[in-house]
Coordinates of C-alpha atoms and ligand atoms in Angstrom, one line a residue:
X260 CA 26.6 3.2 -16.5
X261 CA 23.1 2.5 -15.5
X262 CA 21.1 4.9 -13.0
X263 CA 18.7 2.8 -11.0
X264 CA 16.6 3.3 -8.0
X265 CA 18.2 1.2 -5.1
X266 CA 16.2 0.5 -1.7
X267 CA 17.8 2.1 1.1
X268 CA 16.0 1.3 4.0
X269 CA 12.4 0.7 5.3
X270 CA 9.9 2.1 8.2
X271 CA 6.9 1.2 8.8
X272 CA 4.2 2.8 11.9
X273 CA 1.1 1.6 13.4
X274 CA -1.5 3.7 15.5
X275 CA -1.5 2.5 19.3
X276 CA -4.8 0.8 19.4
X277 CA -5.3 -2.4 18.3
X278 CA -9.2 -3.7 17.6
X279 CA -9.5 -7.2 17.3
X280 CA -12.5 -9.1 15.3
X281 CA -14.4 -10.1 18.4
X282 CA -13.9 -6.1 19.5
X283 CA -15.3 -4.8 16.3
X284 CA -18.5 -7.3 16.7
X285 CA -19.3 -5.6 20.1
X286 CA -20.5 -2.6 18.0
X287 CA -20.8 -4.0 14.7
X288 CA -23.4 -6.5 13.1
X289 CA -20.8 -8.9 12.4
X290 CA -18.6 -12.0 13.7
X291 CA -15.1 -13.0 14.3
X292 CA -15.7 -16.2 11.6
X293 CA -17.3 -14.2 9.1
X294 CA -14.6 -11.9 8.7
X295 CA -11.6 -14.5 9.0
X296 CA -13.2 -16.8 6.5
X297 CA -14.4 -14.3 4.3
X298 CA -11.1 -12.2 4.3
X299 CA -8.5 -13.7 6.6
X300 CA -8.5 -10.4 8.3
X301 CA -8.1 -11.0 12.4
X302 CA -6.8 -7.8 13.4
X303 CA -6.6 -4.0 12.7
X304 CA -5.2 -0.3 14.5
X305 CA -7.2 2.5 14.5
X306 CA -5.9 6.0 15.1
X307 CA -6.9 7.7 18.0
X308 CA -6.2 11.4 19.6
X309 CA -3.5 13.1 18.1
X310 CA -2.8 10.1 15.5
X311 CA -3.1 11.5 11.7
X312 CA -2.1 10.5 8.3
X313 CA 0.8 12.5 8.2
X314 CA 1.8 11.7 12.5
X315 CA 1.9 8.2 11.7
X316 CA 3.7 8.9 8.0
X317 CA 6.6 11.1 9.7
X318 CA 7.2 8.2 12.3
X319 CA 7.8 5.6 9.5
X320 CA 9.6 8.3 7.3
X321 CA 11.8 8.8 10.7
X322 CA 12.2 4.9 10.9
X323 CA 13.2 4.5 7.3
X324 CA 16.0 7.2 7.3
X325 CA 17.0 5.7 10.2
X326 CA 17.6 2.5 9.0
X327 CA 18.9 3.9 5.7
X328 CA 21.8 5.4 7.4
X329 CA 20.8 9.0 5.5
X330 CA 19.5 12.3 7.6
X331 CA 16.4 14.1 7.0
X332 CA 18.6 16.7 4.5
X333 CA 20.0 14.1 2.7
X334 CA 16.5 13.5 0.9
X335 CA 15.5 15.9 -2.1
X336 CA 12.2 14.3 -2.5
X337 CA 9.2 13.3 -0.5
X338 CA 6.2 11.7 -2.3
X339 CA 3.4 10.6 -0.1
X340 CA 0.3 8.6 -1.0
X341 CA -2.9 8.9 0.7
X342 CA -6.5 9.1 0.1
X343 CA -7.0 10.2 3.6
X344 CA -4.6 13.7 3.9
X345 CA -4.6 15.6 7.3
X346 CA -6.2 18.4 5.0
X347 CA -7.6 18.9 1.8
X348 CA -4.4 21.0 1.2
X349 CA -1.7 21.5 1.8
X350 CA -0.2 17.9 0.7
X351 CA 0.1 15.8 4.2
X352 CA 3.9 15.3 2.3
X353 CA 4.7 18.9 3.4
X354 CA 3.4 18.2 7.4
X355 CA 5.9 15.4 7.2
X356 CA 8.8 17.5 5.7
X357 CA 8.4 20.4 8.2
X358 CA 8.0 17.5 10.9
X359 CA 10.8 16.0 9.5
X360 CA 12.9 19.5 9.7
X361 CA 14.1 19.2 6.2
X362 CA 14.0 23.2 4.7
X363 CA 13.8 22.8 1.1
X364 CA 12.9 19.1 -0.6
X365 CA 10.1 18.3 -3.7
X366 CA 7.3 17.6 -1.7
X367 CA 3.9 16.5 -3.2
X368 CA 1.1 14.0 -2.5
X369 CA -0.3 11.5 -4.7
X370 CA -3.8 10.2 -4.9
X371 CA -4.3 6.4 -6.2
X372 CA -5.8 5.2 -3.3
X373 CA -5.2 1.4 -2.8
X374 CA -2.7 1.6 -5.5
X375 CA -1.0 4.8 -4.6
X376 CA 2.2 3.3 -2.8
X377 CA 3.1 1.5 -6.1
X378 CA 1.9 4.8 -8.2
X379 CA 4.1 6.9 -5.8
X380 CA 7.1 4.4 -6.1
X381 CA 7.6 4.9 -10.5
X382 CA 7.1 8.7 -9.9
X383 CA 10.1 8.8 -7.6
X384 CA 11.9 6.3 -9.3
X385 CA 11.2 8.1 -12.5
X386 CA 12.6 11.3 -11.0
X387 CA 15.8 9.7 -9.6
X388 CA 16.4 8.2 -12.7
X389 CA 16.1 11.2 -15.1
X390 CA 18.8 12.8 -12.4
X391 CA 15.8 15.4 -10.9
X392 CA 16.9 14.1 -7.2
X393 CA 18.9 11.5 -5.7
X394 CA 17.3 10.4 -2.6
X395 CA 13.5 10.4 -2.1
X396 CA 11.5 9.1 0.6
X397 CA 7.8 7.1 -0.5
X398 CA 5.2 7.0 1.8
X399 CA 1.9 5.1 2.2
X400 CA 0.2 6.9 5.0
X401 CA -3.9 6.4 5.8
X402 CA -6.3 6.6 8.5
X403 CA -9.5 4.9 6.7
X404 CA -10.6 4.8 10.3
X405 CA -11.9 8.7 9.7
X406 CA -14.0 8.0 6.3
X407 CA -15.3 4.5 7.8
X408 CA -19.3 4.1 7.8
X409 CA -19.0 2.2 11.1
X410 CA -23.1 1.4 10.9
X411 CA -21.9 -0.2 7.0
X412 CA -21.1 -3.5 8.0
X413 CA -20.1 -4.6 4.5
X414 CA -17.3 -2.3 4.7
X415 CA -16.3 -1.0 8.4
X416 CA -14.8 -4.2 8.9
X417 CA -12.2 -4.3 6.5
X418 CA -9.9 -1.4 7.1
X419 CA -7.4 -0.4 9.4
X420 CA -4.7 2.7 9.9
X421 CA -1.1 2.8 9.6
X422 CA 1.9 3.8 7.1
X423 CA 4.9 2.8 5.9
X424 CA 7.7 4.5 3.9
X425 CA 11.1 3.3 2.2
X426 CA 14.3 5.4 1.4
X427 CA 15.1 5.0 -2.4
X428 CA 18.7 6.5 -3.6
X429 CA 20.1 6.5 -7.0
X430 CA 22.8 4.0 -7.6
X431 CA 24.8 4.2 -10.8
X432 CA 26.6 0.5 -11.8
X433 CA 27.4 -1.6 -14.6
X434 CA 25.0 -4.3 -15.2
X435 CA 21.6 -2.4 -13.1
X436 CA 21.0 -5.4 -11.3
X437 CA 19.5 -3.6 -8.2
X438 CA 16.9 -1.7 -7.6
X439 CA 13.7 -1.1 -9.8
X440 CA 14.3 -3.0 -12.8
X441 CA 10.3 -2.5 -14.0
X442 CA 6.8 -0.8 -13.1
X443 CA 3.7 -1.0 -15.1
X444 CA 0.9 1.2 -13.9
X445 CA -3.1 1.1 -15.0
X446 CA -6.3 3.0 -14.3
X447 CA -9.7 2.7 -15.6
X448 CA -12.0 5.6 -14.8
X449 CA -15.0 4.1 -16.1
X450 CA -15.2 1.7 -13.0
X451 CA -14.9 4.5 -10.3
X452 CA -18.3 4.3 -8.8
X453 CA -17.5 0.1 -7.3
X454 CA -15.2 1.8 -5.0
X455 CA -15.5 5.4 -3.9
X456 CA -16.2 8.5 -1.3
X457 CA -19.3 10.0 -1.5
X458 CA -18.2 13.7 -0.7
X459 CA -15.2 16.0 -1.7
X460 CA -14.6 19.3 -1.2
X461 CA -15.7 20.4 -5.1
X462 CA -19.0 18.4 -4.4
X463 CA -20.8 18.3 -1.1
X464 CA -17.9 20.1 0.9
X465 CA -17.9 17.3 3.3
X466 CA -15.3 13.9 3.8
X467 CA -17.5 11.9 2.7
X468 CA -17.4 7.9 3.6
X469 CA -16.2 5.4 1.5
X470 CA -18.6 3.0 -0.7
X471 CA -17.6 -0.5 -2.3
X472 CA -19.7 -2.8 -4.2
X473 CA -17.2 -5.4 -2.8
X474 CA -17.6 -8.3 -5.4
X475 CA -17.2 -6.7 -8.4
X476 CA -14.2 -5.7 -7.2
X477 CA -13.1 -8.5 -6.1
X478 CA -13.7 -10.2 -9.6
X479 CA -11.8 -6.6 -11.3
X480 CA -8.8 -7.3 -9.2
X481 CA -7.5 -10.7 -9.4
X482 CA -8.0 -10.1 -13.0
X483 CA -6.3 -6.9 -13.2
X484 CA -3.0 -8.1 -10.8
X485 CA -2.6 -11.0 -12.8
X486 CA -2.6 -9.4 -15.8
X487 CA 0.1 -6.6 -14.8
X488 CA 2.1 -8.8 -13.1
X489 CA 2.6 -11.0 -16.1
X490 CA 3.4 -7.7 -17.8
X491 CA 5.6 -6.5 -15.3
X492 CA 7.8 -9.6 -15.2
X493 CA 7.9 -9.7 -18.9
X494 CA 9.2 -6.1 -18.3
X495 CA 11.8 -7.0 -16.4
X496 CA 12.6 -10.2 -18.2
X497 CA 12.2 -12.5 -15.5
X498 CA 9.3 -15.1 -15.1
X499 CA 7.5 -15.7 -11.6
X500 CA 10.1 -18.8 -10.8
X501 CA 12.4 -15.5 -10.7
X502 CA 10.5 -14.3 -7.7
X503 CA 11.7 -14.6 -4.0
X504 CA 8.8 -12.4 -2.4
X505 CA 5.5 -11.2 -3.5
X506 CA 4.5 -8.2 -1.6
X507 CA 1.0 -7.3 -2.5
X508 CA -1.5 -4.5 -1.0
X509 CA -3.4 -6.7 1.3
X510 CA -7.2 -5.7 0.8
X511 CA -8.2 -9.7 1.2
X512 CA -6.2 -12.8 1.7
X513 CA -8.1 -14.8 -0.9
X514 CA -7.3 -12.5 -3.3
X515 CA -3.6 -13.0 -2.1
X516 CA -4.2 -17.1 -2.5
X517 CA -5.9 -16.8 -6.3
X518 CA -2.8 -14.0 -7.3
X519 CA -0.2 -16.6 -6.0
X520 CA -1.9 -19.7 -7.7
X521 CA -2.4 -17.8 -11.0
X522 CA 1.5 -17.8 -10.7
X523 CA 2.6 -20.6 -9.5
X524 CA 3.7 -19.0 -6.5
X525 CA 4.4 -21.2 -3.3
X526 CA 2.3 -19.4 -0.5
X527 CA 5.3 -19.6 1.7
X528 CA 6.9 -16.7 -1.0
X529 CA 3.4 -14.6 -0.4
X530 CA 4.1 -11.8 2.4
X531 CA 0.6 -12.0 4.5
X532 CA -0.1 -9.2 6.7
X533 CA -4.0 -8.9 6.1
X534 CA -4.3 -10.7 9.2
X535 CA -2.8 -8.3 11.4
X536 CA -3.6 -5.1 9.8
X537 CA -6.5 -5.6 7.6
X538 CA -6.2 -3.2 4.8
X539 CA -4.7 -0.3 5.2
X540 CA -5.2 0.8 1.2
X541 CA -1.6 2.9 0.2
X542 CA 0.1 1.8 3.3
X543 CA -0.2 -1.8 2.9
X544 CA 2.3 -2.5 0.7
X545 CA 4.9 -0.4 2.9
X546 CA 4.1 -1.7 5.6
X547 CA 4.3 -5.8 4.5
X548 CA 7.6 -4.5 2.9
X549 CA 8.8 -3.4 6.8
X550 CA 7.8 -6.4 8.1
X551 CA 9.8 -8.5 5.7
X552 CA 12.8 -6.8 5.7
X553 CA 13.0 -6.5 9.7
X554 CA 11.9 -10.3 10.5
X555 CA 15.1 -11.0 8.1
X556 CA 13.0 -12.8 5.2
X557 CA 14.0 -10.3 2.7
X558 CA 18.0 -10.9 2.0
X559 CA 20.4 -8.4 0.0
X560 CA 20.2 -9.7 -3.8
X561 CA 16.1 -11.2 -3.4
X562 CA 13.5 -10.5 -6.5
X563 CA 10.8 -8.7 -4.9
X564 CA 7.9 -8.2 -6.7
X565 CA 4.7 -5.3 -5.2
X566 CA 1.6 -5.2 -6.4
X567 CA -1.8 -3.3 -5.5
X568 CA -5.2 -2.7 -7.2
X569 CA -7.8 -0.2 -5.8
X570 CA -10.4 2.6 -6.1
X571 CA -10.6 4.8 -9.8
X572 CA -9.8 1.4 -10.4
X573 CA -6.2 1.8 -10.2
X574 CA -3.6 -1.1 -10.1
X575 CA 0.2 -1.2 -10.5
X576 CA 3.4 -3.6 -10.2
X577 CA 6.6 -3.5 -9.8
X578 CA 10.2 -5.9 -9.9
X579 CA 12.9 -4.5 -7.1
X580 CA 15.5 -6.3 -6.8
X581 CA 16.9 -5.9 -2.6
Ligands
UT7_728 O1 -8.4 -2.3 -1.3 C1 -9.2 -2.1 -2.5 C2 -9.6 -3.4 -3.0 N1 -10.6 -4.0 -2.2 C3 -10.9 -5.2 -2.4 O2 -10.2 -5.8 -3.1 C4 -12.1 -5.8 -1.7 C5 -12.6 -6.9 -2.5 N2 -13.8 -7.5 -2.0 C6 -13.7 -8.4 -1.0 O3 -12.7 -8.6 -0.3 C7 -15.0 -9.2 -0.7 O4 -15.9 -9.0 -1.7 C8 -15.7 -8.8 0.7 C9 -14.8 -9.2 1.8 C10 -15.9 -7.3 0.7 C11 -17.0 -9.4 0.8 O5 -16.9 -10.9 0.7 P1 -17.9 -11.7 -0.1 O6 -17.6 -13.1 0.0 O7 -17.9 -11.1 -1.5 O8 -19.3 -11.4 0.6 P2 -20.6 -10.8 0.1 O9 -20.5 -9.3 -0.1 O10 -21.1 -11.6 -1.0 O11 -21.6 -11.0 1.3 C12 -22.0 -12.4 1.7 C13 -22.9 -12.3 2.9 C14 -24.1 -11.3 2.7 O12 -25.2 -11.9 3.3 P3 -26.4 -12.7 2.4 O13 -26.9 -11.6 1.5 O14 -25.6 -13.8 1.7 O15 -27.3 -13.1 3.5 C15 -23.7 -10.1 3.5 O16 -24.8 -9.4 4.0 O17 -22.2 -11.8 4.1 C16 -23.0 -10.7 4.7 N3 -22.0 -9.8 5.2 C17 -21.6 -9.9 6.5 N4 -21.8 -10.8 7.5 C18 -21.2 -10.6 8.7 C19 -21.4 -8.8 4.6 N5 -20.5 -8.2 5.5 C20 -20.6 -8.9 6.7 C21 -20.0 -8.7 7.9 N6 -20.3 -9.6 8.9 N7 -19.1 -7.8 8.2

């Protein structure tokens, strides 16, 4: 028999407030057709009172088990990824699990920022498989909003706030044909200062706002997602004709176009929410995931395919099958 990591069910949540591009250039040195042609980005939410990382990431957890069929104590496992925690500790996975009234789980946060829903998806999958736990939820939960330098126009314009988590259960069968078939994760330290925070608690005991030299790492990541995602389907055995949905974090929709052309993927199979969100680093993929699967373009037995690339850099991929 093989143990594999099935998807159970999806939830996504979005702050109340919605900004649109001609909003943002109110306040902001900037313009509704610089930022669509420059990143296809038309929309964003930003949290407001009383809307955290972990508020928002205990509403999609809630929507997840929900549509999962499972209660809150069915889960033994609860990994959360976000470079924007409530608090420096405890880990914004334990808010949601006392939100979430569930007494005694593995709870623990992970930190890979744009990449940390797809670094958070192999840990769980790698603890359902090896028989630690049997149900887990993954979350991507951020409010980027908070470490924003709203007078940085090069940057300000680009994020947004939300989360979304899946329900992942272990599923024993014969042939393994569902679930996580393959992830390949990467990180390369020696690039962390074109995408970073400049405080921390160990350094200037402040937040800190984030900092991108947004170029070079637009050049770093199309070459860095193709090149794991080529791995990853090799992984899996399965070439990109294989694929029914790309689901990639969604930093920048041209990045999206040049990831789909370097596989000879028809757009039409590229899930797009940069538009509407902008990027909401580990909730991105989560939250394109929701959409898909609730608009019915995800079908039981589709070849899904997640991918994201971000700060440290970090960058991941991985082949689910629905
Ligand atoms: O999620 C983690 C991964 N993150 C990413 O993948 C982000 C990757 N990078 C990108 O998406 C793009 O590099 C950006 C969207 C950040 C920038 O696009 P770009 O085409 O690389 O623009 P640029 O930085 O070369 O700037 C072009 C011009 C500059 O003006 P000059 O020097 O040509 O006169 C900027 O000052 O656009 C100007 N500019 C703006 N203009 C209006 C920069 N930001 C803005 C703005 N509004 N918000």
């Amino acid at each position: 028999m093989i143990r594999r990591s099935v998807l159970l069910g999806t939830g996504s949540a979005l702050p109340v407030r919605a900004v649109s591009n001609a909003e943002l250039a109110q306040t902001v040195d900037t313009s509704d057709e610089w930022i669509v042609e420059r990143t296809g980005i038309r929309n964003r939410y930003l949290a407001g009172e009383g809307e955290t990382t972990a508020t928002l990431a205990t509403d999609a957890a809630k929507a997840a088990l929900e549509a999962a069929g499972l209660s809150a104590q069915d889960i033994d496992l609860i990994v959360l990824a976000t470079a924007t925690p409530d608090q420096t500790f405890p880990a914004t996975a334990t808010i949601v699990q006392a939100a979430l009234g569930i007494d005694d789980c593995v709870a623990f946060d992970v930190a890979a920022v744009c990449s940390g829903f797809l670094y958070a998806v192999t840990v769980a999958d790698s603890m359902i498989r090896s028989g630690a736990v049997r149900n887990a939820i993954v979350i991507g939960s951020e409010t980027f909003s908070r470490i924003l330098d709203w007078e940085d126009r090069t940057t300000c314009v680009l994020f947004g706030d939300g989360a979304g988590a899946v329900v992942l259960g272990a599923e024993e069968s014969e042939d393994g044909q569902r679930g996580i078939l393959a992830s390949k994760l990467h990180a390369d330290g020696r690039h962390n200062q074109l995408l970073y925070v400049d405080g921390g608690p160990s350094t200037t005991q402040t937040v800190g706002k984030l900092r991108m030299k947004g170029q070079e790492v637009f050049r770093h990541a199309v070459t860095n997602l193709a090149s794991v995602l080529t791995e990853v389907m090799a992984a899996a055995d399965m070439s990109p004709a294989d694929i029914d949905w790309l689901v990639p974090h969604q930093a920048n929709a041209r990045i999206l176009d040049a990831t789909a052309r370097k596989l000879k993927l028809a757009p039409e199979k590229v899930v797009m929410t940069v538009d509407r969100h902008a990027n909401t680093s580990a909730a991105s993929v989560p939250l394109a995931l929701d959409l898909a699967m609730r608009d019915g373009r995800v079908q039981p037995g589709d070849l899904l395919v997640l991918e994201a690339m971000g700060g440290g850099f970090t960058w991941g991929a991985c082949v689910l099958r629905v």
